[in-house]
JSON list of C-alpha atoms in Angstrom, two decimals:
[
{"chain": "A", "resi": 1, "resn": "MET", "atom": "CA", "xyz": [18.09, 9.94, 14.18]},
{"chain": "A", "resi": 2, "resn": "SER", "atom": "CA", "xyz": [20.32, 7.07, 13.30]},
{"chain": "A", "resi": 3, "resn": "GLU", "atom": "CA", "xyz": [19.96, 3.43, 14.16]},
{"chain": "A", "resi": 4, "resn": "THR", "atom": "CA", "xyz": [22.79, 1.22, 15.28]},
{"chain": "A", "resi": 5, "resn": "PRO", "atom": "CA", "xyz": [23.58, -1.59, 12.87]},
{"chain": "A", "resi": 6, "resn": "LYS", "atom": "CA", "xyz": [22.19, -4.10, 15.38]},
{"chain": "A", "resi": 7, "resn": "ALA", "atom": "CA", "xyz": [18.95, -2.14, 15.81]},
{"chain": "A", "resi": 8, "resn": "ALA", "atom": "CA", "xyz": [18.44, -1.60, 12.13]},
{"chain": "A", "resi": 9, "resn": "GLY", "atom": "CA", "xyz": [19.91, -4.86, 10.88]},
{"chain": "A", "resi": 10, "resn": "ALA", "atom": "CA", "xyz": [22.48, -2.77, 8.99]},
{"chain": "A", "resi": 11, "resn": "GLU", "atom": "CA", "xyz": [19.56, -1.00, 7.36]},
{"chain": "A", "resi": 12, "resn": "SER", "atom": "CA", "xyz": [20.69, 1.03, 4.40]},
{"chain": "A", "resi": 13, "resn": "LEU", "atom": "CA", "xyz": [17.44, 1.08, 2.46]},
{"chain": "A", "resi": 14, "resn": "ALA", "atom": "CA", "xyz": [14.70, 3.48, 3.40]},
{"chain": "A", "resi": 15, "resn": "MET", "atom": "CA", "xyz": [11.62, 1.68, 4.72]},
{"chain": "A", "resi": 16, "resn": "ILE", "atom": "CA", "xyz": [9.62, 2.84, 1.71]},
{"chain": "A", "resi": 17, "resn": "GLU", "atom": "CA", "xyz": [12.10, 1.09, -0.60]},
{"chain": "A", "resi": 18, "resn": "LYS", "atom": "CA", "xyz": [11.81, -2.10, 1.44]},
{"chain": "A", "resi": 19, "resn": "ARG", "atom": "CA", "xyz": [8.03, -1.87, 1.17]},
{"chain": "A", "resi": 20, "resn": "ARG", "atom": "CA", "xyz": [8.34, -1.40, -2.61]},
{"chain": "A", "resi": 21, "resn": "ILE", "atom": "CA", "xyz": [10.43, -4.56, -2.92]},
{"chain": "A", "resi": 22, "resn": "GLU", "atom": "CA", "xyz": [8.00, -6.50, -0.72]},
{"chain": "A", "resi": 23, "resn": "ALA", "atom": "CA", "xyz": [5.04, -5.19, -2.72]},
{"chain": "A", "resi": 24, "resn": "GLU", "atom": "CA", "xyz": [6.60, -6.24, -6.02]},
{"chain": "A", "resi": 25, "resn": "ILE", "atom": "CA", "xyz": [6.79, -9.80, -4.74]},
{"chain": "A", "resi": 26, "resn": "LEU", "atom": "CA", "xyz": [3.45, -9.78, -2.91]},
{"chain": "A", "resi": 27, "resn": "LYS", "atom": "CA", "xyz": [1.70, -8.49, -6.03]},
{"chain": "A", "resi": 28, "resn": "HIS", "atom": "CA", "xyz": [2.53, -11.77, -7.76]},
{"chain": "A", "resi": 29, "resn": "VAL", "atom": "CA", "xyz": [1.52, -13.80, -4.72]},
{"chain": "A", "resi": 30, "resn": "HIS", "atom": "CA", "xyz": [-1.77, -11.88, -4.61]},
{"chain": "A", "resi": 31, "resn": "ASP", "atom": "CA", "xyz": [-2.44, -12.40, -8.32]},
{"chain": "A", "resi": 32, "resn": "THR", "atom": "CA", "xyz": [-1.63, -16.12, -8.06]},
{"chain": "A", "resi": 33, "resn": "LEU", "atom": "CA", "xyz": [-3.94, -16.56, -5.08]},
{"chain": "A", "resi": 34, "resn": "VAL", "atom": "CA", "xyz": [-6.74, -14.62, -6.78]},
{"chain": "A", "resi": 35, "resn": "ALA", "atom": "CA", "xyz": [-6.49, -16.92, -9.81]},
{"chain": "A", "resi": 36, "resn": "SER", "atom": "CA", "xyz": [-6.53, -20.09, -7.74]},
{"chain": "A", "resi": 37, "resn": "HIS", "atom": "CA", "xyz": [-8.62, -19.21, -4.68]},
{"chain": "A", "resi": 38, "resn": "GLY", "atom": "CA", "xyz": [-10.31, -15.83, -5.23]},
{"chain": "A", "resi": 39, "resn": "GLU", "atom": "CA", "xyz": [-9.89, -12.30, -3.92]},
{"chain": "A", "resi": 40, "resn": "ALA", "atom": "CA", "xyz": [-11.04, -12.99, -0.35]},
{"chain": "A", "resi": 41, "resn": "VAL", "atom": "CA", "xyz": [-8.47, -15.74, 0.19]},
{"chain": "A", "resi": 42, "resn": "ALA", "atom": "CA", "xyz": [-5.76, -13.65, -1.47]},
{"chain": "A", "resi": 43, "resn": "GLN", "atom": "CA", "xyz": [-6.43, -10.69, 0.82]},
{"chain": "A", "resi": 44, "resn": "ALA", "atom": "CA", "xyz": [-6.68, -12.85, 3.94]},
{"chain": "A", "resi": 45, "resn": "THR", "atom": "CA", "xyz": [-3.40, -14.59, 3.10]},
{"chain": "A", "resi": 46, "resn": "ILE", "atom": "CA", "xyz": [-1.55, -11.36, 2.32]},
{"chain": "A", "resi": 47, "resn": "GLY", "atom": "CA", "xyz": [-2.97, -9.72, 5.44]},
{"chain": "A", "resi": 48, "resn": "GLU", "atom": "CA", "xyz": [-1.93, -12.56, 7.73]},
{"chain": "A", "resi": 49, "resn": "SER", "atom": "CA", "xyz": [1.53, -12.86, 6.16]},
{"chain": "A", "resi": 50, "resn": "VAL", "atom": "CA", "xyz": [2.20, -9.14, 6.55]},
{"chain": "A", "resi": 51, "resn": "ARG", "atom": "CA", "xyz": [0.86, -9.23, 10.13]},
{"chain": "A", "resi": 52, "resn": "ARG", "atom": "CA", "xyz": [3.31, -12.00, 11.04]},
{"chain": "A", "resi": 53, "resn": "SER", "atom": "CA", "xyz": [6.16, -10.13, 9.38]},
{"chain": "A", "resi": 54, "resn": "ALA", "atom": "CA", "xyz": [5.32, -6.95, 11.32]},
{"chain": "A", "resi": 55, "resn": "ILE", "atom": "CA", "xyz": [5.33, -8.77, 14.66]},
{"chain": "A", "resi": 56, "resn": "GLU", "atom": "CA", "xyz": [8.68, -10.39, 13.88]},
{"chain": "A", "resi": 57, "resn": "GLN", "atom": "CA", "xyz": [10.18, -7.08, 12.80]},
{"chain": "A", "resi": 58, "resn": "ALA", "atom": "CA", "xyz": [8.84, -5.34, 15.91]},
{"chain": "A", "resi": 59, "resn": "ARG", "atom": "CA", "xyz": [10.40, -7.96, 18.16]},
{"chain": "A", "resi": 60, "resn": "ARG", "atom": "CA", "xyz": [13.75, -7.48, 16.45]},
{"chain": "A", "resi": 61, "resn": "PHE", "atom": "CA", "xyz": [13.49, -3.73, 17.04]},
{"chain": "A", "resi": 62, "resn": "ALA", "atom": "CA", "xyz": [12.58, -4.33, 20.70]},
{"chain": "A", "resi": 63, "resn": "ASP", "atom": "CA", "xyz": [15.51, -6.74, 21.11]},
{"chain": "A", "resi": 64, "resn": "ALA", "atom": "CA", "xyz": [17.80, -4.13, 19.57]},
{"chain": "A", "resi": 65, "resn": "ALA", "atom": "CA", "xyz": [16.60, -1.66, 22.22]},
{"chain": "A", "resi": 66, "resn": "GLY", "atom": "CA", "xyz": [17.95, -4.09, 24.78]},
{"chain": "A", "resi": 67, "resn": "GLY", "atom": "CA", "xyz": [14.47, -4.81, 26.07]},
{"chain": "A", "resi": 68, "resn": "GLU", "atom": "CA", "xyz": [14.24, -1.21, 27.29]},
{"chain": "A", "resi": 69, "resn": "THR", "atom": "CA", "xyz": [11.27, -0.25, 25.18]},
{"chain": "A", "resi": 70, "resn": "SER", "atom": "CA", "xyz": [9.16, 2.80, 25.87]},
{"chain": "A", "resi": 71, "resn": "LEU", "atom": "CA", "xyz": [7.06, 5.33, 24.05]},
{"chain": "A", "resi": 72, "resn": "GLN", "atom": "CA", "xyz": [10.19, 7.43, 23.57]},
{"chain": "A", "resi": 73, "resn": "SER", "atom": "CA", "xyz": [12.24, 4.58, 22.14]},
{"chain": "A", "resi": 74, "resn": "PHE", "atom": "CA", "xyz": [9.35, 3.90, 19.77]},
{"chain": "A", "resi": 75, "resn": "ILE", "atom": "CA", "xyz": [9.23, 7.56, 18.70]},
{"chain": "A", "resi": 76, "resn": "ASP", "atom": "CA", "xyz": [13.00, 7.51, 18.16]},
{"chain": "A", "resi": 77, "resn": "ARG", "atom": "CA", "xyz": [12.53, 4.86, 15.46]},
{"chain": "A", "resi": 78, "resn": "GLN", "atom": "CA", "xyz": [9.97, 6.91, 13.53]},
{"chain": "A", "resi": 79, "resn": "ALA", "atom": "CA", "xyz": [12.75, 8.31, 11.37]},
{"chain": "A", "resi": 80, "resn": "LEU", "atom": "CA", "xyz": [13.03, 4.93, 9.67]},
{"chain": "A", "resi": 81, "resn": "TRP", "atom": "CA", "xyz": [9.51, 5.30, 8.25]},
{"chain": "A", "resi": 82, "resn": "THR", "atom": "CA", "xyz": [9.71, 9.01, 7.41]},
{"chain": "A", "resi": 83, "resn": "LYS", "atom": "CA", "xyz": [13.16, 8.82, 5.79]},
{"chain": "A", "resi": 84, "resn": "GLY", "atom": "CA", "xyz": [13.35, 10.56, 2.43]},
{"chain": "A", "resi": 85, "resn": "GLY", "atom": "CA", "xyz": [10.02, 12.31, 2.90]},
{"chain": "A", "resi": 86, "resn": "ALA", "atom": "CA", "xyz": [8.08, 9.03, 2.81]},
{"chain": "A", "resi": 87, "resn": "LEU", "atom": "CA", "xyz": [5.67, 10.45, 5.38]},
{"chain": "A", "resi": 88, "resn": "GLU", "atom": "CA", "xyz": [4.84, 14.06, 6.08]},
{"chain": "A", "resi": 89, "resn": "ILE", "atom": "CA", "xyz": [3.54, 14.32, 9.60]},
{"chain": "A", "resi": 90, "resn": "GLN", "atom": "CA", "xyz": [2.09, 16.93, 11.91]},
{"chain": "A", "resi": 91, "resn": "VAL", "atom": "CA", "xyz": [2.54, 16.21, 15.60]},
{"chain": "A", "resi": 92, "resn": "ARG", "atom": "CA", "xyz": [-0.68, 16.95, 17.49]},
{"chain": "A", "resi": 93, "resn": "LYS", "atom": "CA", "xyz": [0.27, 15.94, 21.03]},
{"chain": "A", "resi": 94, "resn": "ARG", "atom": "CA", "xyz": [3.39, 14.64, 22.72]},
{"chain": "A", "resi": 95, "resn": "THR", "atom": "CA", "xyz": [3.53, 13.81, 26.42]},
{"chain": "A", "resi": 96, "resn": "GLU", "atom": "CA", "xyz": [5.23, 11.15, 28.49]},
{"chain": "A", "resi": 97, "resn": "ASP", "atom": "CA", "xyz": [2.30, 8.78, 27.87]},
{"chain": "A", "resi": 98, "resn": "GLU", "atom": "CA", "xyz": [0.82, 9.92, 24.56]},
{"chain": "A", "resi": 99, "resn": "TYR", "atom": "CA", "xyz": [2.02, 10.64, 21.06]},
{"chain": "A", "resi": 100, "resn": "HIS", "atom": "CA", "xyz": [-0.52, 11.83, 18.50]},
{"chain": "A", "resi": 101, "resn": "PHE", "atom": "CA", "xyz": [0.30, 12.75, 14.93]},
{"chain": "A", "resi": 102, "resn": "ASP", "atom": "CA", "xyz": [-1.39, 12.99, 11.57]},
{"chain": "A", "resi": 103, "resn": "VAL", "atom": "CA", "xyz": [0.18, 11.77, 8.36]},
{"chain": "A", "resi": 104, "resn": "VAL", "atom": "CA", "xyz": [-0.79, 14.48, 5.89]},
{"chain": "A", "resi": 105, "resn": "ARG", "atom": "CA", "xyz": [1.08, 12.94, 2.96]},
{"chain": "A", "resi": 106, "resn": "CYS", "atom": "CA", "xyz": [1.82, 9.26, 2.61]},
{"chain": "A", "resi": 107, "resn": "ARG", "atom": "CA", "xyz": [4.16, 8.30, -0.18]},
{"chain": "A", "resi": 108, "resn": "TYR", "atom": "CA", "xyz": [3.57, 4.64, 0.72]},
{"chain": "A", "resi": 109, "resn": "ALA", "atom": "CA", "xyz": [-0.08, 5.01, -0.35]},
{"chain": "A", "resi": 110, "resn": "GLU", "atom": "CA", "xyz": [0.99, 6.90, -3.47]},
{"chain": "A", "resi": 111, "resn": "MET", "atom": "CA", "xyz": [3.50, 4.18, -4.32]},
{"chain": "A", "resi": 112, "resn": "TYR", "atom": "CA", "xyz": [0.98, 1.35, -3.92]},
{"chain": "A", "resi": 113, "resn": "ARG", "atom": "CA", "xyz": [-1.53, 3.15, -6.12]},
{"chain": "A", "resi": 114, "resn": "GLU", "atom": "CA", "xyz": [1.15, 3.73, -8.78]},
{"chain": "A", "resi": 115, "resn": "MET", "atom": "CA", "xyz": [1.99, 0.01, -8.62]},
{"chain": "A", "resi": 116, "resn": "GLY", "atom": "CA", "xyz": [-1.67, -0.89, -9.16]},
{"chain": "A", "resi": 117, "resn": "LEU", "atom": "CA", "xyz": [-1.94, -2.16, -5.58]},
{"chain": "A", "resi": 118, "resn": "GLY", "atom": "CA", "xyz": [-4.16, 0.51, -4.10]},
{"chain": "A", "resi": 119, "resn": "HIS", "atom": "CA", "xyz": [-6.83, -2.08, -3.33]},
{"chain": "A", "resi": 120, "resn": "ILE", "atom": "CA", "xyz": [-4.45, -3.96, -1.00]},
{"chain": "A", "resi": 121, "resn": "GLY", "atom": "CA", "xyz": [-2.21, -1.10, 0.13]},
{"chain": "A", "resi": 122, "resn": "HIS", "atom": "CA", "xyz": [-3.88, -1.13, 3.55]},
{"chain": "A", "resi": 123, "resn": "LEU", "atom": "CA", "xyz": [-2.79, -4.77, 3.93]},
{"chain": "A", "resi": 124, "resn": "LEU", "atom": "CA", "xyz": [0.76, -4.05, 2.83]},
{"chain": "A", "resi": 125, "resn": "SER", "atom": "CA", "xyz": [1.39, -1.13, 5.20]},
{"chain": "A", "resi": 126, "resn": "CYS", "atom": "CA", "xyz": [-1.47, 0.31, 7.22]},
{"chain": "A", "resi": 127, "resn": "ASN", "atom": "CA", "xyz": [-2.46, -2.86, 9.03]},
{"chain": "A", "resi": 128, "resn": "ARG", "atom": "CA", "xyz": [1.15, -3.38, 10.13]},
{"chain": "A", "resi": 129, "resn": "ASP", "atom": "CA", "xyz": [0.97, -0.42, 12.48]},
{"chain": "A", "resi": 130, "resn": "PHE", "atom": "CA", "xyz": [-1.24, -2.03, 15.12]},
{"chain": "A", "resi": 131, "resn": "VAL", "atom": "CA", "xyz": [0.63, -5.31, 15.43]},
{"chain": "A", "resi": 132, "resn": "PHE", "atom": "CA", "xyz": [4.01, -3.62, 15.13]},
{"chain": "A", "resi": 133, "resn": "SER", "atom": "CA", "xyz": [3.33, -1.41, 18.14]},
{"chain": "A", "resi": 134, "resn": "GLU", "atom": "CA", "xyz": [2.08, -4.37, 20.17]},
{"chain": "A", "resi": 135, "resn": "GLY", "atom": "CA", "xyz": [5.02, -6.54, 19.12]},
{"chain": "A", "resi": 136, "resn": "TYR", "atom": "CA", "xyz": [7.44, -3.76, 20.03]},
{"chain": "A", "resi": 137, "resn": "ASP", "atom": "CA", "xyz": [5.94, -3.19, 23.48]},
{"chain": "A", "resi": 138, "resn": "PRO", "atom": "CA", "xyz": [2.62, -4.61, 24.68]},
{"chain": "A", "resi": 139, "resn": "ASN", "atom": "CA", "xyz": [2.06, -1.42, 26.70]},
{"chain": "A", "resi": 140, "resn": "LEU", "atom": "CA", "xyz": [1.95, 0.62, 23.49]},
{"chain": "A", "resi": 141, "resn": "LYS", "atom": "CA", "xyz": [-1.61, 1.05, 22.21]},
{"chain": "A", "resi": 142, "resn": "LEU", "atom": "CA", "xyz": [-2.65, 2.56, 18.90]},
{"chain": "A", "resi": 143, "resn": "GLU", "atom": "CA", "xyz": [-5.92, 4.06, 17.79]},
{"chain": "A", "resi": 144, "resn": "ARG", "atom": "CA", "xyz": [-6.21, 5.22, 14.20]},
{"chain": "A", "resi": 145, "resn": "PRO", "atom": "CA", "xyz": [-9.74, 5.90, 12.99]},
{"chain": "A", "resi": 146, "resn": "GLN", "atom": "CA", "xyz": [-8.77, 6.62, 9.39]},
{"chain": "A", "resi": 147, "resn": "THR", "atom": "CA", "xyz": [-6.05, 6.28, 6.78]},
{"chain": "A", "resi": 148, "resn": "SER", "atom": "CA", "xyz": [-5.50, 8.12, 3.53]},
{"chain": "A", "resi": 149, "resn": "MET", "atom": "CA", "xyz": [-4.96, 4.72, 1.89]},
{"chain": "A", "resi": 150, "resn": "GLN", "atom": "CA", "xyz": [-8.61, 3.91, 2.58]},
{"chain": "A", "resi": 151, "resn": "GLY", "atom": "CA", "xyz": [-10.03, 7.33, 1.69]},
{"chain": "A", "resi": 152, "resn": "GLY", "atom": "CA", "xyz": [-9.49, 9.36, 4.88]},
{"chain": "A", "resi": 153, "resn": "LYS", "atom": "CA", "xyz": [-8.26, 12.95, 4.76]},
{"chain": "A", "resi": 154, "resn": "CYS", "atom": "CA", "xyz": [-5.18, 11.84, 6.72]},
{"chain": "A", "resi": 155, "resn": "CYS", "atom": "CA", "xyz": [-3.87, 8.99, 8.84]},
{"chain": "A", "resi": 156, "resn": "ASP", "atom": "CA", "xyz": [-4.50, 9.96, 12.44]},
{"chain": "A", "resi": 157, "resn": "PHE", "atom": "CA", "xyz": [-2.18, 8.01, 14.71]},
{"chain": "A", "resi": 158, "resn": "ARG", "atom": "CA", "xyz": [-2.97, 8.14, 18.43]},
{"chain": "A", "resi": 159, "resn": "TYR", "atom": "CA", "xyz": [-0.44, 6.23, 20.50]},
{"chain": "A", "resi": 160, "resn": "ARG", "atom": "CA", "xyz": [-0.88, 5.75, 24.23]},
{"chain": "A", "resi": 161, "resn": "TYR", "atom": "CA", "xyz": [1.59, 4.09, 26.58]},
{"chain": "A", "resi": 162, "resn": "GLU", "atom": "CA", "xyz": [-0.19, 2.14, 29.32]},
{"chain": "A", "resi": 163, "resn": "LYS", "atom": "CA", "xyz": [2.48, 1.03, 31.75]},
{"chain": "A", "resi": 164, "resn": "LYS", "atom": "CA", "xyz": [1.14, -1.84, 33.82]},
{"chain": "A", "resi": 165, "resn": "PRO", "atom": "CA", "xyz": [1.77, -1.67, 37.59]},
{"chain": "A", "resi": 166, "resn": "ALA", "atom": "CA", "xyz": [4.65, -3.81, 38.82]},
{"chain": "A", "resi": 167, "resn": "GLY", "atom": "CA", "xyz": [3.35, -7.21, 39.88]},
{"chain": "A", "resi": 168, "resn": "GLY", "atom": "CA", "xyz": [-0.16, -6.36, 38.61]},
{"chain": "A", "resi": 169, "resn": "ALA", "atom": "CA", "xyz": [-2.19, -8.02, 35.94]}
]
């Protein structure tokens, strides 16, 4: 699946390469914050910064979809994250309102561990998933009880699309 230049921001790098570049910079930010303010502040700052970035990125993706977001348009963008074998997934369920899959191999987690960032890998990638889906379309809900980054046997993504009734709250 290809993205239009507008939708992808002329994306030529695989998402995993973008995350590597971000992680190289954030590693130094983390280390600086640990030295000056301690681990808790460093993790909170990195977590909040990545959360804000994910929301902004999701809104750009939604804008690129012309405001016509849906579960299907969200699924169509999955190729950006799996590109180059970055994620190996097994689809468990796919309906009009639900999309469930397990990530059985996550090269993002492998990369963070190789970079010595395994202890904050969940902040750099995993925690993005929730706010990204909400920023893309508030009707898109994610449940994910476990991640391989934090010791789970897989990452079990369970997306549900809850279309609100027209004119309803």
